[in-house]
Coordinates of C-alpha atoms and ligand atoms in Angstrom, one line a residue:
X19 CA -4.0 -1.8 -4.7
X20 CA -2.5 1.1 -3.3
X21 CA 0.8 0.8 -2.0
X22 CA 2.7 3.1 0.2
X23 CA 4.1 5.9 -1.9
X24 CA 0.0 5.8 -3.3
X25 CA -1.0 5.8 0.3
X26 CA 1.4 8.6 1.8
X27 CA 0.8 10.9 -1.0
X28 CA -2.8 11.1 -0.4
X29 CA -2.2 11.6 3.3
X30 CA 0.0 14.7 2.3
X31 CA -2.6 16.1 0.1
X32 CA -5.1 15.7 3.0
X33 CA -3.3 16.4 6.1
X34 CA -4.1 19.7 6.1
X35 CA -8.0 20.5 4.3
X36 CA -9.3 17.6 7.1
X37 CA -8.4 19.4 10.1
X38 CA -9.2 23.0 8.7
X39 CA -12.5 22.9 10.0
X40 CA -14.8 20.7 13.1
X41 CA -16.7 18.0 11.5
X42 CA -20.4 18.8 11.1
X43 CA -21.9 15.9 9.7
X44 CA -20.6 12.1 9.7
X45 CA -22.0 9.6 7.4
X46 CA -23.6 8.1 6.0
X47 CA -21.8 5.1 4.8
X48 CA -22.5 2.2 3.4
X49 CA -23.4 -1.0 5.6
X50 CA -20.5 -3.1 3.7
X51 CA -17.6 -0.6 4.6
X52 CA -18.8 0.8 8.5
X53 CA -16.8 -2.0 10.2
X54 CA -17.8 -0.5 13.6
X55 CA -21.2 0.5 15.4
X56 CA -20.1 1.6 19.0
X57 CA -19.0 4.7 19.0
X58 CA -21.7 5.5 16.6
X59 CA -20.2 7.9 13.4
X60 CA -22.2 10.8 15.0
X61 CA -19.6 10.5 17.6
X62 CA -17.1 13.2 15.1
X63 CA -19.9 16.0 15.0
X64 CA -18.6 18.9 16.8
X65 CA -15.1 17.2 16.7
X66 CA -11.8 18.6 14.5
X67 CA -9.6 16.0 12.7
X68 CA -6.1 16.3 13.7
X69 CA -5.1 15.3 10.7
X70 CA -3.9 12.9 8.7
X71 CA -1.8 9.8 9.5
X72 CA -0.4 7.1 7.3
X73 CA 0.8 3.4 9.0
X74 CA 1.4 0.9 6.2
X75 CA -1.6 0.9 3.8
X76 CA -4.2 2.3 5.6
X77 CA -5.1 6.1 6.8
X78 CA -5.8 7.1 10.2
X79 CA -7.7 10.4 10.6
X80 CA -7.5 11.3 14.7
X81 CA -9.7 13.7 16.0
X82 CA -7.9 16.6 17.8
X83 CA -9.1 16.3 21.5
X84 CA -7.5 12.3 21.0
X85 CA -10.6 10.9 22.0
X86 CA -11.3 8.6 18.3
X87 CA -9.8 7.5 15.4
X88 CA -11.2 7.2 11.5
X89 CA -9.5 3.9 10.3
X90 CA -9.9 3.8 6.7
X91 CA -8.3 0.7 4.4
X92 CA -9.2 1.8 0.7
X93 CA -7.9 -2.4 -0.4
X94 CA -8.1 -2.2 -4.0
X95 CA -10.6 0.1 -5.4
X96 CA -11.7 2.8 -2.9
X97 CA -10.5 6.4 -2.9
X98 CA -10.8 8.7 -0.7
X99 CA -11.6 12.7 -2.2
X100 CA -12.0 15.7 -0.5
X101 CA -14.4 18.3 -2.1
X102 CA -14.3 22.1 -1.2
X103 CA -17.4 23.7 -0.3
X104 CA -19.7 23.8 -3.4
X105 CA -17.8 20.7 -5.6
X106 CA -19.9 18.8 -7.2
X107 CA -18.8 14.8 -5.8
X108 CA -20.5 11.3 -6.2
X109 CA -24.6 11.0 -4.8
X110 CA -24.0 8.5 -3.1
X111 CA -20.0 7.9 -1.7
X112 CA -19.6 4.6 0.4
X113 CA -18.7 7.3 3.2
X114 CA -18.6 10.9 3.8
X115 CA -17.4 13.3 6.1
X116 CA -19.0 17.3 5.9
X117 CA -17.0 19.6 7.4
X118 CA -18.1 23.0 8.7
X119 CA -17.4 25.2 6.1
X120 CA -19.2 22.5 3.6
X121 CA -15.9 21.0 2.3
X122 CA -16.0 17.1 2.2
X123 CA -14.6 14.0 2.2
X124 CA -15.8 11.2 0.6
X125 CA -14.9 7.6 -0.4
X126 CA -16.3 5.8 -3.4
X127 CA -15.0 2.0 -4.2
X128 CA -15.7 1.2 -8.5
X129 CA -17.3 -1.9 -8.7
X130 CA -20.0 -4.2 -7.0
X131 CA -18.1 -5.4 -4.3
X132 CA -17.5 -3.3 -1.3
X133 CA -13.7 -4.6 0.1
X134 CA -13.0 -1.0 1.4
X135 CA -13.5 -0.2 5.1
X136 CA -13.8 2.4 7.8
X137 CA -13.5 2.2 11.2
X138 CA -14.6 4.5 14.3
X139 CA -12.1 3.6 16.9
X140 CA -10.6 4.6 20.2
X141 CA -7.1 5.2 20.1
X142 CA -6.4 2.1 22.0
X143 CA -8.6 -0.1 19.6
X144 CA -6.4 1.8 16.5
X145 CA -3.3 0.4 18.2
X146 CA -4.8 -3.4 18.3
X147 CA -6.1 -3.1 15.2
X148 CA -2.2 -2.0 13.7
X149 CA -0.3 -4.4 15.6
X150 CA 0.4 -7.4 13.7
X151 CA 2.2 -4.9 11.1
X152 CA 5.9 -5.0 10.8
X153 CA 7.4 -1.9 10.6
X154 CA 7.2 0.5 7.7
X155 CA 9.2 -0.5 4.4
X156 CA 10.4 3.3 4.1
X157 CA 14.0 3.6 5.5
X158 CA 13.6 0.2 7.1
X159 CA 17.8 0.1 6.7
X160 CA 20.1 -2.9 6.1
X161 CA 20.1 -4.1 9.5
X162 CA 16.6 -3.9 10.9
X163 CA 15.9 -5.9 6.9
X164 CA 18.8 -8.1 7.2
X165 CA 17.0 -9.4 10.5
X166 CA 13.6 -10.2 9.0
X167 CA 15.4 -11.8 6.0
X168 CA 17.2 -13.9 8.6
X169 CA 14.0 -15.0 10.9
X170 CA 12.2 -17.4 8.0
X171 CA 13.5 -18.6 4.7
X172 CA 10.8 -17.1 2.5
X173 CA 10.9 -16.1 -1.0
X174 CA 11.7 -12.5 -1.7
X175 CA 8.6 -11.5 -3.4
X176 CA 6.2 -13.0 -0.9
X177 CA 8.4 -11.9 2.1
X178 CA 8.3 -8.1 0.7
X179 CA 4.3 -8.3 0.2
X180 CA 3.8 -9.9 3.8
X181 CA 2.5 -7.2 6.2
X182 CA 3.5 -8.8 8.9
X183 CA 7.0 -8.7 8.2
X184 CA 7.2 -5.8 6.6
X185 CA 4.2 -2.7 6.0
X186 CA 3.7 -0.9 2.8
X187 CA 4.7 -2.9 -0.1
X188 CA 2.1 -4.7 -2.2
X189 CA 2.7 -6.8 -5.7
X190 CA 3.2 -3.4 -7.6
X191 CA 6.1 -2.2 -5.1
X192 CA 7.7 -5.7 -4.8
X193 CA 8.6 -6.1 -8.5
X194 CA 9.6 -2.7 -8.7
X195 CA 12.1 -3.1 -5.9
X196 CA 13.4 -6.5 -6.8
X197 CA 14.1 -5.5 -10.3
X198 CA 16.0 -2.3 -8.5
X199 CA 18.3 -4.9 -6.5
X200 CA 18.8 -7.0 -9.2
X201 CA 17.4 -10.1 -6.9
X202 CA 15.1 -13.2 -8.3
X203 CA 11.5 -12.5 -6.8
X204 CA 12.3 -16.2 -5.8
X205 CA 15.1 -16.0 -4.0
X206 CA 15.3 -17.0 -0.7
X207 CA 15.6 -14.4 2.3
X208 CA 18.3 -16.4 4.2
X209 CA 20.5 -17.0 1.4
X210 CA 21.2 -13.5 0.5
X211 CA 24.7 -12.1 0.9
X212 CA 25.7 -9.2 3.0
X213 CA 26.0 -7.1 0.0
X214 CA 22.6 -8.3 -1.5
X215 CA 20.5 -7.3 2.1
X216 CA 22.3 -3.9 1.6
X217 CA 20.9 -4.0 -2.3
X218 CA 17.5 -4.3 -1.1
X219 CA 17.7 -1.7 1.5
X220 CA 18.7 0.9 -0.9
X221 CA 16.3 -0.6 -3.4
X222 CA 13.4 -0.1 -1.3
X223 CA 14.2 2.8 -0.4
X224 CA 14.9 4.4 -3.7
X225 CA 11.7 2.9 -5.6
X226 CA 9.3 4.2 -2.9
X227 CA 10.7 7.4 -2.9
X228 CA 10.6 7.6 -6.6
X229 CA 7.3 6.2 -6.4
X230 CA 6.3 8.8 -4.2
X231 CA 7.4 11.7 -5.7
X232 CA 5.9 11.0 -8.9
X233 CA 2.3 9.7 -7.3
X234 CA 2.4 13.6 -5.4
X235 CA 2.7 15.3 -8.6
X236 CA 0.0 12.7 -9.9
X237 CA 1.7 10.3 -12.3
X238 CA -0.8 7.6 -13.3
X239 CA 0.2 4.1 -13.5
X240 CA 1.9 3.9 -16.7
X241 CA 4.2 6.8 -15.7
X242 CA 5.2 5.4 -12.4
X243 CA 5.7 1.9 -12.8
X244 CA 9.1 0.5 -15.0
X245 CA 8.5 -3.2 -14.2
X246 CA 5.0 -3.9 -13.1
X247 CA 2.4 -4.3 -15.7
X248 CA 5.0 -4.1 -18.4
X249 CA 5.3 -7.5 -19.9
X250 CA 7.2 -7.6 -23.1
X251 CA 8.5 -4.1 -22.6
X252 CA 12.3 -3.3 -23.1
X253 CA 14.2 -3.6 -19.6
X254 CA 15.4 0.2 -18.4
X255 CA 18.4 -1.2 -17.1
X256 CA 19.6 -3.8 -20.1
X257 CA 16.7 -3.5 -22.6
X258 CA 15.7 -7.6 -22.5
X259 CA 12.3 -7.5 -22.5
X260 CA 10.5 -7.6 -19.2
X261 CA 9.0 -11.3 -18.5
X262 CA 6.0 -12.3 -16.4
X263 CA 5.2 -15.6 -14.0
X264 CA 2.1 -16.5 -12.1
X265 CA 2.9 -17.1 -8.2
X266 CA 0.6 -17.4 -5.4
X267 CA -2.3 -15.4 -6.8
X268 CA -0.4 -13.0 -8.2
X269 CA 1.4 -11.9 -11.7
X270 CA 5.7 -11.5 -10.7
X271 CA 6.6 -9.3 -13.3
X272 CA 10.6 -9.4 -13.4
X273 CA 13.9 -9.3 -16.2
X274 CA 15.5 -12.4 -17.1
X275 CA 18.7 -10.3 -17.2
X276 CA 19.5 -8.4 -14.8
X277 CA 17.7 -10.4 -11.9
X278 CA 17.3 -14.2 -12.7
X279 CA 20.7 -14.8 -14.6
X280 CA 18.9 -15.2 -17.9
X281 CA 16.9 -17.6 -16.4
X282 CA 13.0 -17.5 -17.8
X283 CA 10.6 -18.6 -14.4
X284 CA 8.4 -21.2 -14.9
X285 CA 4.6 -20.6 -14.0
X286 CA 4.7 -22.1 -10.4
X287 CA 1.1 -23.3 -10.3
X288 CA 1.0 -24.8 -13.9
X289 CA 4.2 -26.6 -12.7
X290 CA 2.8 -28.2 -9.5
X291 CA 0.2 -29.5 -11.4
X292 CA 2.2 -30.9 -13.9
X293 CA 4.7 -32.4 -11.0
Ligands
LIG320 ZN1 17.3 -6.0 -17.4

């Protein structure tokens, strides 16, 4: 899934063609990812975007006059495109957007299963529809972290994927960052040390950043990520080879070095079952 430095890099590279020109047609999309009827997507027509807008891991598109927002959550496997005038794009996106000069933009989600959505919103309905997010991982500082580390005792990984506490970081992110701040993805938030809270901080900052500046000059995957996805490979800090443990639906990819004390994770669910 797209994670914030994914997310904010494609907001950069639209920012400015979507608001270059009034919308002139809007839609059609498909029934699965239109999450709203009322206003109706004819609504934009006539209207200029203002932009584009970023909060955690979805997109907001606002139209100029401030009148509507364009909600878009891409989840896993939607993209979002924008095609100059005369570029040739996919028959038949899961949403489009022409503007007046022909340029589009169009999202297409690989695979059967429509998870990505779009909504038409007012501005007031954006707002409810952001509010349970914590606030953005990116310069989030030791202090504002060290107080969401304090409120539950949560394991790290979990805690830095929940968008509640924290917006922006997915699975990808997390073991990136923990492997940065040299932290157990299981340790728990509360019984970090001054120092380690600090660790993160930097950590999170540092990795997105990183992650971001290589995602705007379009590194793939494999480019961008040291820890995730990279079972077996050598460490970058201490060249042990990278390990992997299933936990809560997801794969924790991690060194036994330099952040569990040499300590290979068991598989959490294969061990409950075998409690
Ligand atoms: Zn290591």
């Amino acid at each position: 899934m797209p994670e914030l430095p994914e997310v904010e890099a494609w907001r950069r590279a639209l920012d400015g063609p979507v608001s270059a020109f009034p919308v002139l047609k809007a839609g059609p999309a498909h029934v699965a990812t239109l999450k709203t009827f009322d206003p109706p997507l004819s609504a934009l027509e006539g209207r200029r975007l203002a932009g584009a807008k970023r909060r955690a891991k979805r997109l907001l598109f606002p139209t100029d006059d401030g009148e509507l927002v364009v909600l878009v959550h891409l989840m896993t496997a939607g993209r979002l495109k924008f095609l100059r005038s005369g570029e040739a794009g996919p028959k038949a996106p899961a949403f489009r957007l022409v503007f007046q000069d022909g340029s589009q933009l169009v999202l297409t989600e690989a695979g059967a299963k429509k998870r990505a959505g779009v909504w038409l919103l007012t501005p007031e309905e954006a707002e409810v529809e952001l509010e349970h997010l914590g606030p953005e991982a990116l310069h989030i500082g030791t202090e504002r972290l060290g107080e969401i580390l304090s409120t539950e005792s949560r394991r790290l990984h979990s805690l830095l994927r929940d968008q509640r506490a924290i917006a922006g970081i997915g699975r990808a992110w997390a073991n990136e960052i923990l492997h940065h701040a040299q932290l157990s993805p299981f340790a728990l938030s509360r019984e970090l040390e001054p120092e380690e809270v600090e660790r993160l901080a930097l950590a999170i900052d540092a990795e997105l950043t990183r992650g971001l500046e290589l995602r705007e000059r379009g590194a793939k995957d494999k480019r961008t990520y040291r820890v995730h996805d990279s079972l077996g490979e050598p460490c970058y800090v201490c060249g042990t080879p990278l390990a992997r443990v299933d936990y809560e639906e997801h794969t924790v990819y991690y060194c036994p070095q330099c952040q569990t004390g040499g300590r290979v994770l068991k598989d959490r669910r294969l061990s409950r079952i075998l409690r």
